[in-house]
Amino acid sequence: MGYSRRLGSLLLLVVLLVTCANGEDPYRFYTWNVTYGDIYPLGVKQMGILINGQFPGPRIESVTNDNLIINVFNSLDEPFLISWNGVQQRRNSWQDGVYGTNCPIPSGKNFTYVLQVKDQIGSYFYFPSLALHKAAGGYGGLKIASRPRIPVPFPPPAGDFTILAGDWYKKITLGSNLPFPDGLIINGHGSNGHSFTVDQGKTYRFRISNVGLTTSINFRIQGHKMQLVEVEGIHTLQNTYDSLDIHLGQSISVLVTADQPPKDYYIVVSTRFTSQVLTATSILHYSNSAGGVSGPPPGGPTIQIDWSLEQARSFRRNLTASGPRPNPQGSYHYGLINTTRTIRLQNSAPIINGKQRYAVNSVSFIPADTPLKLADYFKIPGVFSLGSIPDRPTGGGGYLQTSVMAADFRGYVEIVFENPEDSVQSWHIDGHHFYVVGMDGGQWSAASRLNYNLRDTISRCTVQVYPKSWTAVYMPLDNVGMWNVRSENWARQYLGQQFYLRVYSPANSWRDEYPIPSNALLCGRAKGHRTLSL
């Protein structure tokens, strides 16, 4: 009876909060049970993380502004969290699902996420965010469709497929850098373990995400062209490609027309910028196929950086298409807004206390004993300090710190990611999107701004930085909260290449940020504090 009363109170609070804030936006309810289970991604039995018995987990189907109520039961024997890669969590970092904002769900317990896909469209994914759980599965696709009254700049496709691809390891040791991957998988399977059936003459949408741990990939379909239509929620100019690079944590979608003779064709992913090239295949199966696949899988680019850089620069925003709202995407003139601050972030790989670590501006992040968002809300001293990471490279040796950078709500910042290392970096910022105004080789300087694209670049939430290169973005600080800025290389993230950006509004108003949820889990030094009650 007590549990039922508490659950009823929680659901009532959910309805009150979200209805007051969002009117009649629809609700979608999910119940997930997270368990261990046997999986065979590379043909060898491994213990994986399943959601409702599935790997990958169920795809979330949603529409702009939908409210998602996701009740997650943790049936593992260890704490667990899920984060939502690319979902901006407007005014609501309480639901972001990383350790800096949320206490882990204890073994044998549950937690209900209450989130809204506010003013978003596009292709994303969710994943387990603690430790290296992502290496065991637990991820799935997340689709946000446009509302029926909002025009989309291409005819409705005959089908909509999700491809979750990336590197895979048979065994991982915590606390050290990861070795070369054992293979690549597509939707949980190695080569030819998955097929996609199409009808000849029809056009299909493929939503592709790189859910791997360490490796960029290239995607291609034998004998077929791909028309890029969306990058992480932005409609693009519909350029045609033979193959596409997708870096760690990134998502794109393409249109593919089944315009070839009726048979089966290879769908191929392969590693990029690696000395040994790994490949995995799936099958594009014509429903009237007269035969199986033939010939070797088509080859793709391997170590060519300039090729990848030029392709990235070719991704442009469709200025006349509508986004999640009916107004054209080009109506927001991001290049005409004066920036309020420049933040330069440089990755490094220091040895600290005799161990390999990774750092941002010489600071290697260590988790606190209490989620930073809770410590900030309850004003718990000694958990973190604002300004514990500089906003430009120092050139000094690496050191350990729970690093949090202060930022002002409604600022408009220029962020320059600087990569002096020999490997491609991939950076993600939770709670925000940013405009990729420039990327090039060498050292960034103020003169680099002369070559920025200030008219029609894409905006996204995850961006690559090539070796010995830089990438610059403009980002509106339009979302109050505590937000994770991280490497999407999961070993580097785990060993310190991340920090938190605290976007602060002094108004302390529901207009700027939702209150702490009544069901918020409290741990560490937040135990004993009280959340909202009805």
Short mmCIF file of C-alpha atoms in Angstrom, two decimals:
data_model
loop_
_atom_site.label_atom_id
_atom_site.label_comp_id
_atom_site.label_asym_id
_atom_site.label_seq_id
_atom_site.Cartn_x
_atom_site.Cartn_y
_atom_site.Cartn_z
CA MET A 1 0.00 0.00 0.00
CA GLY A 2 2.85 2.41 0.89
CA TYR A 3 4.58 1.74 -2.44
CA SER A 4 1.31 2.29 -4.35
CA ARG A 5 0.71 5.58 -2.53
CA ARG A 6 4.23 6.80 -3.29
CA LEU A 7 3.94 5.74 -6.94
CA GLY A 8 0.59 7.48 -7.22
CA SER A 9 2.04 10.65 -5.72
CA LEU A 10 4.98 10.51 -8.14
CA LEU A 11 2.75 10.11 -11.19
CA LEU A 12 0.46 12.91 -10.01
CA LEU A 13 3.47 15.18 -9.56
CA VAL A 14 4.71 14.22 -13.01
CA VAL A 15 1.37 15.12 -14.55
CA LEU A 16 1.13 18.39 -12.62
CA LEU A 17 4.65 19.53 -13.43
CA VAL A 18 4.68 18.61 -17.08
CA THR A 19 1.08 19.61 -17.82
CA CYS A 20 1.57 23.02 -16.23
CA ALA A 21 4.74 23.54 -18.21
CA ASN A 22 3.75 22.04 -21.53
CA GLY A 23 -0.02 22.06 -21.93
CA GLU A 24 -1.32 19.07 -23.85
CA ASP A 25 1.91 17.60 -25.18
CA PRO A 26 1.49 13.80 -25.38
CA TYR A 27 2.92 11.29 -22.93
CA ARG A 28 4.68 8.04 -23.77
CA PHE A 29 5.21 5.52 -20.98
CA TYR A 30 7.94 2.90 -20.89
CA THR A 31 8.85 0.25 -18.33
CA TRP A 32 12.33 -1.21 -18.68
CA ASN A 33 13.96 -4.06 -16.81
CA VAL A 34 17.76 -4.00 -17.01
CA THR A 35 19.35 -7.43 -16.66
CA TYR A 36 22.44 -9.41 -17.53
CA GLY A 37 22.12 -11.94 -20.31
CA ASP A 38 24.09 -14.01 -22.79
CA ILE A 39 24.91 -12.24 -26.04
CA TYR A 40 27.00 -13.34 -29.04
CA PRO A 41 28.07 -10.11 -30.79
CA LEU A 42 31.23 -11.63 -32.29
CA GLY A 43 30.10 -15.26 -32.28
CA VAL A 44 31.42 -15.92 -28.78
CA LYS A 45 29.18 -15.95 -25.72
CA GLN A 46 29.59 -12.91 -23.47
CA MET A 47 27.60 -11.50 -20.57
CA GLY A 48 25.85 -8.39 -21.81
CA ILE A 49 23.46 -5.79 -20.46
CA LEU A 50 19.92 -6.23 -21.79
CA ILE A 51 16.85 -4.01 -21.62
CA ASN A 52 13.64 -6.02 -21.52
CA GLY A 53 15.71 -8.97 -22.71
CA GLN A 54 16.93 -7.13 -25.81
CA PHE A 55 20.35 -6.04 -27.10
CA PRO A 56 20.29 -3.43 -28.46
CA GLY A 57 17.47 -2.15 -26.27
CA PRO A 58 14.02 -1.05 -27.51
CA ARG A 59 13.95 1.94 -29.85
CA ILE A 60 12.19 4.97 -28.40
CA GLU A 61 9.68 6.37 -30.90
CA SER A 62 8.70 9.95 -30.12
CA VAL A 63 7.50 13.20 -31.67
CA THR A 64 8.68 16.75 -30.97
CA ASN A 65 7.62 17.90 -27.47
CA ASP A 66 6.52 14.44 -26.31
CA ASN A 67 6.91 13.70 -22.62
CA LEU A 68 8.75 10.42 -22.01
CA ILE A 69 8.10 8.64 -18.72
CA ILE A 70 10.64 5.83 -18.48
CA ASN A 71 10.59 3.60 -15.40
CA VAL A 72 13.92 1.77 -15.18
CA PHE A 73 14.25 -1.27 -12.91
CA ASN A 74 17.85 -2.17 -12.15
CA SER A 75 18.09 -5.95 -11.91
CA LEU A 76 21.90 -5.93 -12.15
CA ASP A 77 24.04 -6.58 -9.08
CA GLU A 78 25.61 -3.10 -9.34
CA PRO A 79 24.41 0.52 -9.65
CA PHE A 80 23.21 1.68 -13.07
CA LEU A 81 22.32 4.87 -14.95
CA ILE A 82 21.05 5.63 -18.46
CA SER A 83 21.84 8.85 -20.31
CA TRP A 84 20.19 10.21 -23.45
CA ASN A 85 22.78 11.20 -26.04
CA GLY A 86 21.57 14.37 -27.79
CA VAL A 87 18.35 14.94 -25.83
CA GLN A 88 18.75 18.49 -24.59
CA GLN A 89 16.75 18.12 -21.35
CA ARG A 90 15.48 21.68 -21.53
CA ARG A 91 15.56 23.24 -18.01
CA ASN A 92 15.97 19.75 -16.67
CA SER A 93 19.52 18.50 -16.09
CA TRP A 94 17.96 16.48 -13.25
CA GLN A 95 17.12 13.83 -15.87
CA ASP A 96 20.42 13.76 -17.75
CA GLY A 97 21.47 10.39 -16.35
CA VAL A 98 25.19 10.96 -15.76
CA TYR A 99 26.89 10.72 -12.36
CA GLY A 100 27.42 14.47 -12.13
CA THR A 101 23.65 15.00 -12.08
CA ASN A 102 22.07 11.77 -10.83
CA CYS A 103 22.66 9.23 -8.11
CA PRO A 104 22.94 5.75 -9.61
CA ILE A 105 19.94 3.46 -9.44
CA PRO A 106 20.84 0.90 -6.75
CA SER A 107 20.72 -2.80 -7.48
CA GLY A 108 17.19 -4.10 -7.06
CA LYS A 109 15.61 -0.62 -7.18
CA ASN A 110 13.97 1.52 -9.83
CA PHE A 111 13.94 5.13 -10.94
CA THR A 112 11.48 6.91 -13.22
CA TYR A 113 12.96 9.35 -15.70
CA VAL A 114 10.60 12.19 -16.65
CA LEU A 115 11.94 13.99 -19.68
CA GLN A 116 10.63 15.95 -22.63
CA VAL A 117 12.02 16.08 -26.16
CA LYS A 118 11.28 19.78 -26.26
CA ASP A 119 11.78 21.57 -29.59
CA GLN A 120 13.82 18.72 -31.06
CA ILE A 121 13.72 16.37 -34.03
CA GLY A 122 16.22 13.84 -35.26
CA SER A 123 18.22 10.69 -34.59
CA TYR A 124 19.89 9.92 -31.25
CA PHE A 125 20.59 7.05 -28.87
CA TYR A 126 20.59 6.23 -25.16
CA PHE A 127 23.35 4.39 -23.34
CA PRO A 128 24.50 3.28 -19.85
CA SER A 129 26.73 6.02 -18.49
CA LEU A 130 28.46 4.51 -15.43
CA ALA A 131 31.95 2.99 -15.53
CA LEU A 132 32.34 0.98 -18.74
CA HIS A 133 28.81 -0.47 -18.82
CA LYS A 134 28.52 0.81 -22.39
CA ALA A 135 31.06 -1.86 -23.38
CA ALA A 136 28.50 -4.53 -22.38
CA GLY A 137 25.53 -3.13 -24.32
CA GLY A 138 22.53 -1.48 -22.70
CA TYR A 139 22.13 1.05 -25.51
CA GLY A 140 19.35 1.67 -28.01
CA GLY A 141 18.04 4.07 -30.63
CA LEU A 142 15.97 7.19 -29.98
CA LYS A 143 13.94 8.78 -32.77
CA ILE A 144 12.21 12.16 -32.57
CA ALA A 145 9.86 12.70 -35.51
CA SER A 146 8.51 16.05 -36.65
CA ARG A 147 4.98 17.01 -35.66
CA PRO A 148 2.44 16.33 -38.45
CA ARG A 149 1.90 20.03 -39.20
CA ILE A 150 5.62 20.78 -39.58
CA PRO A 151 6.89 20.30 -43.17
CA VAL A 152 9.82 17.94 -43.73
CA PRO A 153 12.08 18.67 -46.74
CA PHE A 154 11.67 15.25 -48.37
CA PRO A 155 8.78 12.86 -49.08
CA PRO A 156 7.90 10.31 -46.38
CA PRO A 157 10.19 7.31 -46.82
CA ALA A 158 8.80 3.82 -47.28
CA GLY A 159 10.58 2.66 -44.13
CA ASP A 160 12.75 3.91 -41.27
CA PHE A 161 15.70 1.84 -40.05
CA THR A 162 18.04 2.38 -37.09
CA ILE A 163 21.66 1.22 -37.31
CA LEU A 164 23.71 1.22 -34.10
CA ALA A 165 27.28 0.41 -35.10
CA GLY A 166 30.64 0.54 -33.40
CA ASP A 167 33.66 -1.27 -32.10
CA TRP A 168 33.37 -4.17 -29.66
CA TYR A 169 35.62 -5.81 -27.07
CA LYS A 170 35.44 -9.35 -25.80
CA LYS A 171 37.10 -8.36 -22.52
CA ILE A 172 37.90 -5.06 -20.82
CA THR A 173 40.07 -4.25 -17.81
CA LEU A 174 39.05 -1.19 -15.80
CA GLY A 175 41.63 1.44 -15.06
CA SER A 176 43.71 1.18 -18.21
CA ASN A 177 43.55 2.31 -21.79
CA LEU A 178 41.67 0.02 -24.12
CA PRO A 179 43.53 -2.21 -26.60
CA PHE A 180 42.64 -2.45 -30.26
CA PRO A 181 39.00 -3.60 -30.66
CA ASP A 182 38.19 -7.26 -31.27
CA GLY A 183 35.71 -6.37 -34.00
CA LEU A 184 32.83 -4.20 -35.18
CA ILE A 185 29.14 -4.90 -34.69
CA ILE A 186 25.92 -3.68 -36.30
CA ASN A 187 22.79 -3.77 -34.14
CA GLY A 188 24.42 -6.22 -31.76
CA HIS A 189 25.71 -8.63 -34.42
CA GLY A 190 28.93 -9.28 -36.25
CA SER A 191 29.11 -9.69 -40.02
CA ASN A 192 25.92 -10.70 -41.85
CA GLY A 193 24.02 -11.17 -38.61
CA HIS A 194 21.38 -8.61 -39.54
CA SER A 195 19.44 -7.72 -42.69
CA PHE A 196 17.19 -4.88 -43.84
CA THR A 197 14.42 -5.70 -46.33
CA VAL A 198 13.45 -3.10 -48.95
CA ASP A 199 11.12 -2.99 -51.94
CA GLN A 200 12.66 -2.20 -55.29
CA GLY A 201 12.07 1.40 -56.40
CA LYS A 202 11.25 2.73 -52.94
CA THR A 203 13.28 5.09 -50.72
CA TYR A 204 14.20 4.36 -47.11
CA ARG A 205 15.64 6.34 -44.22
CA PHE A 206 18.60 4.94 -42.32
CA ARG A 207 19.47 6.50 -38.95
CA ILE A 208 23.07 5.59 -38.14
CA SER A 209 24.84 6.15 -34.81
CA ASN A 210 28.40 5.33 -33.79
CA VAL A 211 27.87 3.76 -30.36
CA GLY A 212 31.42 2.43 -30.06
CA LEU A 213 34.01 3.08 -27.39
CA THR A 214 37.18 4.19 -29.18
CA THR A 215 36.94 4.17 -32.97
CA SER A 216 35.59 6.31 -35.83
CA ILE A 217 33.79 4.34 -38.53
CA ASN A 218 32.91 4.69 -42.19
CA PHE A 219 29.47 3.62 -43.45
CA ARG A 220 28.52 2.61 -47.00
CA ILE A 221 26.08 0.42 -48.95
CA GLN A 222 27.25 -1.64 -51.91
CA GLY A 223 26.04 -0.21 -55.22
CA HIS A 224 23.89 2.52 -53.62
CA LYS A 225 24.24 6.27 -53.15
CA MET A 226 23.27 7.91 -49.86
CA GLN A 227 21.58 11.29 -49.57
CA LEU A 228 22.38 13.00 -46.28
CA VAL A 229 19.24 14.60 -44.83
CA GLU A 230 19.83 15.07 -41.10
CA VAL A 231 22.66 15.43 -38.61
CA GLU A 232 21.65 15.26 -34.92
CA GLY A 233 18.38 17.10 -35.39
CA ILE A 234 19.34 19.48 -38.21
CA HIS A 235 18.05 19.12 -41.77
CA THR A 236 21.05 19.32 -44.06
CA LEU A 237 21.59 20.21 -47.68
CA GLN A 238 20.83 16.92 -49.39
CA ASN A 239 24.26 16.13 -50.78
CA THR A 240 24.94 12.63 -52.12
CA TYR A 241 27.76 10.44 -50.82
CA ASP A 242 29.23 7.01 -51.55
CA SER A 243 30.37 6.63 -47.94
CA LEU A 244 30.20 8.66 -44.74
CA ASP A 245 32.49 8.98 -41.74
CA ILE A 246 30.72 8.82 -38.38
CA HIS A 247 32.81 9.60 -35.34
CA LEU A 248 32.27 8.41 -31.77
CA GLY A 249 28.90 9.44 -30.36
CA GLN A 250 27.66 10.96 -33.62
CA SER A 251 24.35 10.31 -35.39
CA ILE A 252 23.24 11.01 -38.95
CA SER A 253 20.42 9.94 -41.24
CA VAL A 254 20.43 9.27 -44.95
CA LEU A 255 17.95 8.40 -47.66
CA VAL A 256 18.70 5.33 -49.79
CA THR A 257 16.69 4.41 -52.87
CA ALA A 258 16.47 0.73 -53.79
CA ASP A 259 17.18 1.44 -57.46
CA GLN A 260 19.50 -1.46 -58.30
CA PRO A 261 18.81 -4.91 -59.78
CA PRO A 262 16.87 -7.09 -57.30
CA LYS A 263 19.36 -9.01 -55.20
CA ASP A 264 21.20 -8.62 -51.90
CA TYR A 265 23.86 -5.99 -51.21
CA TYR A 266 26.41 -5.46 -48.46
CA ILE A 267 25.93 -2.77 -45.84
CA VAL A 268 29.45 -2.06 -44.57
CA VAL A 269 31.06 -0.36 -41.59
CA SER A 270 34.83 -0.20 -41.23
CA THR A 271 37.26 1.44 -38.86
CA ARG A 272 38.88 4.77 -39.69
CA PHE A 273 42.37 6.01 -38.80
CA THR A 274 43.53 2.60 -37.59
CA SER A 275 46.61 0.67 -38.75
CA GLN A 276 44.52 -2.50 -39.00
CA VAL A 277 41.15 -2.07 -40.71
CA LEU A 278 38.22 -3.90 -39.12
CA THR A 279 35.04 -4.46 -41.13
CA ALA A 280 31.52 -5.67 -40.36
CA THR A 281 28.66 -6.18 -42.79
CA SER A 282 24.90 -6.45 -42.82
CA ILE A 283 22.63 -7.19 -45.76
CA LEU A 284 20.37 -4.90 -47.76
CA HIS A 285 17.83 -7.45 -48.98
CA TYR A 286 15.48 -6.63 -51.87
CA SER A 287 12.10 -8.25 -51.24
CA ASN A 288 12.13 -9.59 -54.80
CA SER A 289 15.78 -10.61 -54.59
CA ALA A 290 16.99 -12.98 -57.28
CA GLY A 291 20.19 -13.86 -55.46
CA GLY A 292 22.48 -13.29 -52.51
CA VAL A 293 25.34 -10.86 -52.16
CA SER A 294 28.13 -11.10 -54.69
CA GLY A 295 31.70 -9.94 -54.82
CA PRO A 296 33.72 -8.58 -51.91
CA PRO A 297 32.26 -5.84 -49.68
CA PRO A 298 33.09 -2.43 -51.13
CA GLY A 299 36.21 -0.81 -49.72
CA GLY A 300 36.25 2.58 -48.09
CA PRO A 301 38.66 5.21 -46.86
CA THR A 302 41.11 4.09 -44.20
CA ILE A 303 43.62 6.58 -42.77
CA GLN A 304 42.96 9.62 -45.00
CA ILE A 305 42.39 12.62 -42.72
CA ASP A 306 42.08 15.29 -45.42
CA TRP A 307 39.31 13.27 -47.10
CA SER A 308 37.36 13.15 -43.84
CA LEU A 309 37.94 16.85 -43.11
CA GLU A 310 36.64 17.90 -46.53
CA GLN A 311 33.60 15.70 -46.13
CA ALA A 312 32.85 17.23 -42.73
CA ARG A 313 33.07 20.71 -44.22
CA SER A 314 30.54 19.71 -46.89
CA PHE A 315 27.81 19.19 -44.26
CA ARG A 316 25.66 22.31 -44.52
CA ARG A 317 22.40 23.45 -42.98
CA ASN A 318 19.28 23.55 -45.14
CA LEU A 319 18.39 27.19 -44.53
CA THR A 320 14.85 27.01 -45.93
CA ALA A 321 13.72 23.79 -44.24
CA SER A 322 11.73 23.88 -41.03
CA GLY A 323 13.24 22.37 -37.91
CA PRO A 324 11.11 21.32 -34.94
CA ARG A 325 9.15 24.56 -35.38
CA PRO A 326 7.65 25.90 -38.61
CA ASN A 327 10.15 28.75 -38.96
CA PRO A 328 13.07 28.08 -41.35
CA GLN A 329 16.33 26.81 -39.89
CA GLY A 330 18.10 29.79 -41.46
CA SER A 331 16.05 32.32 -39.50
CA TYR A 332 18.47 32.02 -36.55
CA HIS A 333 21.50 34.03 -37.67
CA TYR A 334 24.10 32.40 -35.44
CA GLY A 335 26.99 34.14 -37.21
CA LEU A 336 25.71 37.67 -36.49
CA ILE A 337 25.62 37.26 -32.69
CA ASN A 338 28.55 38.64 -30.73
CA THR A 339 30.26 36.02 -28.60
CA THR A 340 30.54 36.82 -24.89
CA ARG A 341 33.47 34.54 -24.09
CA THR A 342 36.08 32.29 -25.69
CA ILE A 343 36.81 28.90 -24.08
CA ARG A 344 39.75 26.89 -25.37
CA LEU A 345 39.83 23.19 -24.45
CA GLN A 346 42.95 21.14 -25.08
CA ASN A 347 43.09 17.38 -24.54
CA SER A 348 46.20 15.63 -23.22
CA ALA A 349 47.38 12.24 -21.95
CA PRO A 350 49.43 12.84 -18.79
CA ILE A 351 50.88 10.25 -16.43
CA ILE A 352 49.67 11.15 -12.93
CA ASN A 353 50.88 9.28 -9.86
CA GLY A 354 52.42 6.70 -12.16
CA LYS A 355 49.17 5.94 -14.00
CA GLN A 356 47.84 6.82 -17.43
CA ARG A 357 45.22 9.55 -17.24
CA TYR A 358 43.54 11.90 -19.72
CA ALA A 359 42.90 15.57 -19.14
CA VAL A 360 41.31 18.80 -20.34
CA ASN A 361 43.49 21.89 -19.91
CA SER A 362 45.76 19.74 -17.71
CA VAL A 363 42.90 18.77 -15.35
CA SER A 364 41.99 15.08 -15.13
CA PHE A 365 38.46 14.73 -13.77
CA ILE A 366 37.75 12.57 -10.73
CA PRO A 367 34.16 11.91 -9.60
CA ALA A 368 33.04 13.33 -6.28
CA ASP A 369 31.26 11.33 -3.58
CA THR A 370 28.06 13.24 -4.35
CA PRO A 371 26.52 14.17 -7.73
CA LEU A 372 27.52 17.75 -8.49
CA LYS A 373 23.99 18.88 -9.29
CA LEU A 374 22.75 17.71 -5.89
CA ALA A 375 25.69 19.33 -4.11
CA ASP A 376 24.98 22.58 -5.92
CA TYR A 377 21.24 22.48 -5.17
CA PHE A 378 21.62 21.63 -1.48
CA LYS A 379 24.67 23.94 -1.13
CA ILE A 380 26.84 21.13 0.24
CA PRO A 381 30.37 22.48 0.74
CA GLY A 382 33.54 20.69 -0.24
CA VAL A 383 32.17 18.64 -3.16
CA PHE A 384 33.42 20.87 -5.97
CA SER A 385 34.70 24.38 -6.62
CA LEU A 386 33.72 26.65 -9.49
CA GLY A 387 36.72 27.63 -11.53
CA SER A 388 38.47 24.33 -10.79
CA ILE A 389 39.33 24.07 -14.48
CA PRO A 390 40.83 26.95 -16.49
CA ASP A 391 39.10 28.05 -19.69
CA ARG A 392 42.30 27.87 -21.73
CA PRO A 393 45.34 25.57 -21.90
CA THR A 394 47.92 26.14 -19.19
CA GLY A 395 50.78 24.10 -20.58
CA GLY A 396 51.37 22.70 -17.10
CA GLY A 397 51.52 19.11 -15.92
CA GLY A 398 48.38 17.10 -15.38
CA TYR A 399 46.62 16.92 -12.02
CA LEU A 400 43.47 15.38 -10.54
CA GLN A 401 40.42 17.52 -9.73
CA THR A 402 36.62 17.42 -9.68
CA SER A 403 36.50 20.05 -12.38
CA VAL A 404 33.55 22.42 -12.84
CA MET A 405 33.55 25.50 -15.08
CA ALA A 406 31.19 28.39 -14.38
CA ALA A 407 29.09 29.86 -17.20
CA ASP A 408 26.36 32.50 -17.36
CA PHE A 409 22.87 31.72 -18.62
CA ARG A 410 22.14 33.40 -21.96
CA GLY A 411 25.79 33.84 -22.79
CA TYR A 412 26.99 33.01 -26.31
CA VAL A 413 30.37 31.35 -26.24
CA GLU A 414 33.05 30.41 -28.72
CA ILE A 415 34.57 27.06 -27.81
CA VAL A 416 37.77 25.93 -29.49
CA PHE A 417 38.70 22.26 -29.15
CA GLU A 418 42.45 21.89 -29.63
CA ASN A 419 43.96 18.47 -30.28
CA PRO A 420 47.77 18.29 -30.15
CA GLU A 421 47.70 14.47 -30.12
CA ASP A 422 47.97 11.95 -32.95
CA SER A 423 44.47 10.47 -32.63
CA VAL A 424 41.04 11.80 -33.60
CA GLN A 425 39.07 13.24 -30.68
CA SER A 426 35.28 13.32 -30.39
CA TRP A 427 33.66 15.81 -28.00
CA HIS A 428 30.09 15.89 -26.68
CA ILE A 429 28.28 18.55 -24.65
CA ASP A 430 25.11 17.57 -22.81
CA GLY A 431 22.10 19.88 -22.73
CA HIS A 432 23.13 22.00 -25.71
CA HIS A 433 23.70 22.15 -29.45
CA PHE A 434 26.49 24.14 -31.05
CA TYR A 435 27.36 25.55 -34.48
CA VAL A 436 30.48 24.02 -36.01
CA VAL A 437 31.95 27.21 -37.48
CA GLY A 438 35.42 25.93 -38.33
CA MET A 439 37.90 23.06 -38.30
CA ASP A 440 41.42 22.85 -39.67
CA GLY A 441 44.89 21.50 -39.10
CA GLY A 442 47.59 23.20 -37.06
CA GLN A 443 47.29 25.64 -34.17
CA TRP A 444 44.19 27.76 -33.72
CA SER A 445 44.68 31.53 -33.48
CA ALA A 446 42.48 34.61 -33.60
CA ALA A 447 43.22 34.79 -37.33
CA SER A 448 41.47 31.43 -37.77
CA ARG A 449 38.17 33.25 -37.33
CA LEU A 450 38.57 34.78 -40.77
CA ASN A 451 37.69 31.40 -42.28
CA TYR A 452 34.70 30.58 -40.06
CA ASN A 453 31.44 29.57 -41.74
CA LEU A 454 29.03 32.12 -40.29
CA ARG A 455 26.14 31.41 -42.64
CA ASP A 456 25.07 27.80 -43.09
CA THR A 457 27.05 25.38 -40.95
CA ILE A 458 25.32 22.55 -39.14
CA SER A 459 24.68 22.53 -35.42
CA ARG A 460 25.07 19.34 -33.45
CA CYS A 461 25.99 18.01 -29.99
CA THR A 462 29.03 15.85 -30.84
CA VAL A 463 31.97 16.98 -32.97
CA GLN A 464 35.29 15.49 -34.09
CA VAL A 465 38.73 17.10 -33.83
CA TYR A 466 41.32 15.67 -36.18
CA PRO A 467 44.92 14.94 -35.10
CA LYS A 468 47.12 18.02 -34.65
CA SER A 469 44.04 20.10 -35.46
CA TRP A 470 41.32 22.28 -33.99
CA THR A 471 37.55 22.61 -34.22
CA ALA A 472 35.67 25.79 -33.26
CA VAL A 473 31.99 26.05 -32.33
CA TYR A 474 29.57 28.77 -31.30
CA MET A 475 27.18 27.72 -28.53
CA PRO A 476 24.23 29.56 -26.97
CA LEU A 477 24.15 28.98 -23.21
CA ASP A 478 20.38 28.71 -23.20
CA ASN A 479 19.87 25.83 -20.78
CA VAL A 480 20.40 26.23 -17.04
CA GLY A 481 21.89 23.23 -15.29
CA MET A 482 24.97 21.13 -14.63
CA TRP A 483 26.13 19.72 -17.96
CA ASN A 484 28.74 17.10 -18.81
CA VAL A 485 31.41 18.04 -21.37
CA ARG A 486 33.23 14.84 -22.31
CA SER A 487 35.31 12.84 -24.68
CA GLU A 488 33.21 10.25 -26.48
CA ASN A 489 36.23 7.94 -26.39
CA TRP A 490 34.96 6.05 -23.37
CA ALA A 491 38.35 5.03 -22.00
CA ARG A 492 39.51 8.67 -22.13
CA GLN A 493 36.27 9.86 -20.54
CA TYR A 494 36.54 7.24 -17.79
CA LEU A 495 40.14 8.22 -17.08
CA GLY A 496 39.52 11.94 -16.81
CA GLN A 497 38.85 13.66 -20.15
CA GLN A 498 35.66 15.36 -19.07
CA PHE A 499 34.37 18.15 -16.85
CA TYR A 500 31.07 19.84 -15.97
CA LEU A 501 29.76 23.17 -17.21
CA ARG A 502 27.52 24.89 -14.65
CA VAL A 503 25.18 27.20 -16.55
CA TYR A 504 23.75 29.47 -13.87
CA SER A 505 20.81 31.85 -13.66
CA PRO A 506 20.46 33.98 -10.50
CA ALA A 507 16.68 34.19 -11.01
CA ASN A 508 16.04 30.82 -9.32
CA SER A 509 12.81 30.55 -11.32
CA TRP A 510 10.84 27.67 -12.84
CA ARG A 511 11.01 29.73 -16.02
CA ASP A 512 14.73 28.93 -16.19
CA GLU A 513 14.95 25.52 -14.50
CA TYR A 514 12.58 22.90 -13.18
CA PRO A 515 12.71 22.13 -9.45
CA ILE A 516 14.35 19.00 -8.13
CA PRO A 517 12.08 16.01 -8.82
CA SER A 518 10.29 14.54 -5.81
CA ASN A 519 11.64 11.09 -6.73
CA ALA A 520 15.27 12.22 -7.05
CA LEU A 521 17.61 9.61 -5.61
CA LEU A 522 19.86 11.00 -2.87
CA CYS A 523 23.29 9.60 -2.18
CA GLY A 524 26.64 10.62 -0.77
CA ARG A 525 26.46 13.82 1.25
CA ALA A 526 22.99 14.55 -0.15
CA LYS A 527 21.48 11.81 2.00
CA GLY A 528 19.12 13.20 4.60
CA HIS A 529 18.11 16.21 2.53
CA ARG A 530 14.55 16.61 1.33
CA THR A 531 13.13 16.95 -2.17
CA LEU A 532 9.77 18.46 -3.13
CA SER A 533 6.66 16.85 -1.72
CA LEU A 534 3.04 17.33 -2.70
#
